[in-house]
Each structure stands twice: as structure tokens, then as C-alpha cells.
Coordinates of C-alpha atoms in Angstrom, one line a residue:
M1 CA 23.4 23.8 15.3
T2 CA 22.5 22.0 12.2
S3 CA 20.4 23.8 9.8
N4 CA 17.6 22.0 8.0
T5 CA 16.2 25.0 6.2
Q6 CA 18.2 24.3 2.9
I7 CA 17.3 20.4 2.8
K8 CA 16.3 19.3 -0.6
A9 CA 14.5 16.2 0.2
L10 CA 15.9 12.7 -1.4
D11 CA 13.6 10.6 -3.5
V12 CA 12.3 7.3 -2.1
P13 CA 14.5 4.9 -3.9
T14 CA 17.9 7.0 -2.8
A15 CA 16.5 7.3 0.7
I16 CA 16.1 3.5 0.9
V17 CA 19.4 2.7 -0.4
Q18 CA 21.3 5.4 1.5
R19 CA 19.8 4.8 5.0
R20 CA 21.8 3.1 7.6
S21 CA 21.1 2.4 11.3
I22 CA 23.0 5.0 13.2
K23 CA 24.2 4.3 16.8
T24 CA 25.8 7.9 17.5
F25 CA 24.0 11.1 17.2
K26 CA 24.8 14.9 17.7
Q27 CA 22.8 16.5 20.3
D28 CA 21.5 19.2 17.6
P29 CA 17.8 19.7 18.0
I30 CA 15.3 19.1 15.2
S31 CA 13.2 22.2 14.5
P32 CA 9.4 21.9 15.4
E33 CA 8.5 22.5 11.9
L34 CA 10.7 19.6 10.6
L35 CA 9.6 17.3 13.6
K36 CA 5.9 18.0 12.8
Q37 CA 6.8 17.1 9.1
L38 CA 8.2 13.8 10.4
V39 CA 5.1 13.0 12.4
E40 CA 2.8 13.7 9.6
L41 CA 4.7 11.5 7.1
T42 CA 4.9 8.8 9.8
V43 CA 1.2 8.8 10.3
A44 CA 0.4 8.7 6.5
A45 CA 1.3 5.0 6.6
P46 CA -1.5 2.5 5.8
S47 CA -3.2 0.3 8.3
S48 CA -5.7 -2.6 8.4
F49 CA -9.1 -0.9 7.8
N50 CA -7.4 2.6 8.4
V51 CA -7.9 1.9 12.0
Q52 CA -4.6 3.6 12.8
S53 CA -3.9 1.5 16.0
W54 CA -0.4 2.8 16.6
R55 CA 0.1 5.0 19.5
I56 CA 3.4 7.1 19.2
V57 CA 5.1 9.0 21.8
L58 CA 7.8 11.3 21.3
V59 CA 10.5 11.1 24.0
Q60 CA 12.3 14.3 24.4
D61 CA 12.4 15.3 28.1
Q62 CA 15.7 14.4 29.5
A63 CA 14.4 12.6 32.5
Q64 CA 12.3 10.5 30.1
K65 CA 15.3 9.9 27.7
E66 CA 17.3 8.6 30.8
A67 CA 14.6 6.2 32.0
L68 CA 14.0 5.0 28.6
C69 CA 17.8 4.5 28.0
A70 CA 17.8 2.5 31.4
A71 CA 14.9 0.2 30.0
S72 CA 16.9 -0.2 26.7
W73 CA 20.0 -1.9 28.4
K74 CA 21.6 1.5 28.4
Q75 CA 21.7 2.0 24.8
Q76 CA 23.2 5.5 24.4
Q77 CA 21.5 6.6 21.1
I78 CA 18.5 7.5 23.2
I79 CA 20.3 10.1 25.3
Q80 CA 22.2 11.4 22.4
A81 CA 19.3 11.9 19.8
P82 CA 17.0 14.8 20.4
V83 CA 13.9 12.7 20.1
T84 CA 13.1 9.2 20.2
F85 CA 9.7 7.7 18.7
V86 CA 8.2 5.0 20.7
F87 CA 6.0 3.0 18.7
A88 CA 3.1 1.4 20.8
A89 CA 0.2 -0.7 19.5
D90 CA -3.3 -0.7 20.6
A91 CA -4.7 -4.1 20.2
A92 CA -8.1 -3.0 21.1
A93 CA -8.2 -0.2 18.7
G94 CA -10.5 -2.0 16.2
G95 CA -13.2 -2.7 18.9
K96 CA -13.4 1.0 19.9
D97 CA -15.6 3.8 18.8
L98 CA -14.8 4.0 15.1
T99 CA -16.9 7.2 14.3
P100 CA -14.1 9.6 13.7
I101 CA -12.3 7.0 11.2
L102 CA -15.7 6.3 9.5
E103 CA -16.7 10.0 9.3
Q104 CA -13.3 11.1 8.1
G105 CA -13.3 8.5 5.3
A106 CA -16.8 9.5 4.2
A107 CA -15.8 13.4 4.3
T108 CA -12.7 12.9 2.4
G109 CA -14.9 11.1 -0.4
A110 CA -12.7 8.0 0.0
W111 CA -15.6 5.9 1.3
N112 CA -19.0 5.9 0.2
E113 CA -22.0 5.2 2.3
G114 CA -22.0 1.5 1.6
T115 CA -18.5 1.1 2.5
V116 CA -19.0 3.2 5.9
N117 CA -21.8 0.9 6.8
Y118 CA -20.0 -2.1 5.9
F119 CA -17.0 -1.2 7.9
R120 CA -19.0 -0.3 10.9
G121 CA -19.8 -3.9 11.3
A122 CA -16.9 -5.5 9.8
I123 CA -14.2 -4.1 11.6
P124 CA -15.1 -5.1 14.9
Q125 CA -16.1 -8.5 13.7
F126 CA -12.7 -9.0 12.0
Q127 CA -10.9 -7.7 15.2
A128 CA -12.9 -10.3 17.3
S129 CA -12.0 -13.0 14.9
L130 CA -8.4 -12.3 15.3
G131 CA -8.6 -13.4 19.0
D132 CA -5.0 -13.6 20.4
K133 CA -3.4 -12.2 17.2
R134 CA -5.0 -8.7 17.7
R135 CA -1.7 -7.6 19.2
E136 CA 0.2 -9.0 16.3
Y137 CA -1.9 -7.1 13.8
A138 CA -1.5 -3.9 15.7
I139 CA 2.3 -4.3 16.0
K140 CA 2.4 -5.0 12.2
D141 CA 0.5 -1.6 11.6
A142 CA 3.0 0.2 14.0
M143 CA 6.0 -1.3 12.1
I144 CA 4.8 0.0 8.8
A145 CA 4.4 3.5 10.5
A146 CA 7.9 3.3 11.7
T147 CA 9.4 2.2 8.4
N148 CA 7.5 5.5 7.0
L149 CA 9.4 7.3 9.7
V150 CA 12.9 6.1 8.9
L151 CA 12.7 6.6 5.3
A152 CA 11.1 10.3 5.8
A153 CA 13.9 11.1 8.2
E154 CA 16.6 9.9 5.8
S155 CA 15.1 12.0 2.9
L156 CA 14.9 15.0 5.0
G157 CA 18.6 15.0 6.2
L158 CA 18.1 13.1 9.5
S159 CA 19.4 9.6 10.6
T160 CA 17.5 6.9 12.7
C161 CA 18.0 3.6 14.3
F162 CA 15.4 0.8 14.7
M163 CA 15.9 -0.3 18.0
N164 CA 15.6 -3.9 19.5
G165 CA 16.6 -4.6 23.1
W166 CA 14.3 -3.0 25.5
I167 CA 12.2 -4.4 28.4
E168 CA 8.5 -4.0 27.2
E169 CA 7.1 -3.6 30.8
Q170 CA 9.5 -0.8 31.9
V171 CA 8.9 1.0 28.4
K172 CA 5.1 0.8 29.0
A173 CA 5.5 2.3 32.4
I174 CA 7.7 5.1 31.1
I175 CA 5.0 6.2 28.6
G176 CA 2.2 5.8 31.1
A177 CA 0.7 2.3 29.7
E178 CA 1.7 0.1 32.5
N179 CA -1.9 -0.6 33.4
D180 CA -3.1 -1.2 29.8
P181 CA -2.8 -4.9 28.9
D182 CA -4.0 -4.0 25.2
T183 CA -0.8 -1.8 24.6
G184 CA 2.1 -3.4 23.3
I185 CA 5.7 -1.9 22.3
A186 CA 6.5 -2.4 18.6
V187 CA 9.9 -0.5 18.2
L188 CA 11.9 2.5 19.5
V189 CA 13.4 4.7 16.9
P190 CA 15.9 7.6 17.8
V191 CA 15.8 10.3 15.3
G192 CA 18.5 13.1 14.7
Y193 CA 21.7 14.1 13.0
A194 CA 24.3 11.4 12.7
A195 CA 27.6 12.0 14.6
E196 CA 29.4 9.6 12.3
P197 CA 28.5 7.6 9.0
R198 CA 28.1 4.1 8.7
L199 CA 28.9 2.1 5.8
N200 CA 26.5 -0.4 4.1
P201 CA 27.4 -4.0 5.2
G202 CA 25.9 -5.4 1.9
R203 CA 23.1 -7.9 1.4
L204 CA 23.1 -11.6 0.4
P205 CA 22.5 -12.4 -3.2
L206 CA 18.7 -12.3 -4.1
S207 CA 18.6 -15.9 -4.7
V208 CA 19.3 -16.8 -1.1
N209 CA 16.3 -15.2 0.5
V210 CA 13.8 -14.3 -2.4
S211 CA 11.9 -16.9 -4.3
V212 CA 9.2 -17.2 -6.9
D213 CA 5.9 -19.0 -5.9
R214 CA 7.5 -21.5 -3.5
L215 CA 10.6 -21.3 -1.1
D216 CA 12.5 -24.1 -3.1
N217 CA 12.4 -21.8 -6.5
P218 CA 15.0 -19.0 -5.9
Y219 CA 14.5 -15.8 -7.6
Q220 CA 17.1 -15.3 -10.3
G221 CA 16.5 -11.8 -11.5

């Protein structure tokens, strides 16, 4: 069993540079303490108006893993890794009862009374103005949280894989959201200990896909 009691966390730049998408995992479990730390670091992510519209499901049960694997074109990293984070997104979150979020913001001192009163009306209005883009905004917030997860995991000695290639309706059914049209699936992220390393495939020169002010002005830094 892999020990994680002696891990010295990597700094953020090192975790960013070192991280690779791992396709094969050991079946070593993640300790409950480490898993909780990962969850806490994941949900520390920012979100629009702090609505926190992500809905994260930790898939650990063997039958659930097998079903999720089948819904993901039989990608085996779901079976191998001890846990897969399913990042769902609630497109209707901003139109629901915001009292817990507003009260917590006030209690922490982050938001004064004026800000709370403004958000009480502004958040539902903004959500309504998004129309069909509500899902897109919720998915963006979930992806930001997923990025927190993969960097936190890397810094704490774990490996991850951003997974595309899954059938949304099947994944929704597996997590119990098949009857909720407001729930979308953003990404699946298996988490565990790498069975084998992967090398950095490199990146294009910055001038290829980074620009200054306009797309026709390549960054030369």
C-alpha cells in the first residue's frame, strides 16, 4: 500500500509543470484524510457570484465504477483508480435559495450588508439573463473546480486524468441525475497513484497560440 503520511506538498508552479494525464493507476487506496483534503481544496475554487454550482460525485463503489467505465467507452482508468470525481453542474443553481451562500458570506465578513442585498437580487437576474447559456456558465465553474483538484492531487503525490469520451445521459443515470434536465456533466477525473509515469509531450512555441491585444499580434515573450 502506498503511504501518503510523509508527503511534502509541491509548490503550485512545480505541480503545474510536473502534472501529466495518467492512464494507468495502481489500486492502492487513498486515505480518508487525504481524500477529504482533496475535496476541500477542490471546492475552494472560485465560481460566479460564489454560487458553487458544481455537483461533485466521488465514485468508489466497484459496481458504480464498472458502470461508469462502461459509459466512458470502457476506459480502464476508472476501474483502476480508487476514486473518480464526476463533476456535474447545476445550471439552475443561481435561481435557487441563495440564503446559505449569502449568510455565509456575511458571517465571514467577506460581504457587507449592501453586498448581500445586492447579490440577493442580482444573482437571480443575472442567471435569468443568461438564458440558454446557464449550462455553459455552470460547466465553466465545474471545470475550474476540477482544475483545482488535479493540481492539488499532483502536489500531494497523487495522479489524475481529465477524461473526455463519455455518454452524458448514461453518466447522469449512474449518479442519479437522469431526471434532472438542469444537470450537465463537465468532466470525469480518476484520482490515484500512477502505475507508470508519462513524459511531457511538449508545448508549441508561445507565439503560435498566445497573442497580445489581437489574435494577429503573436506574443514574443
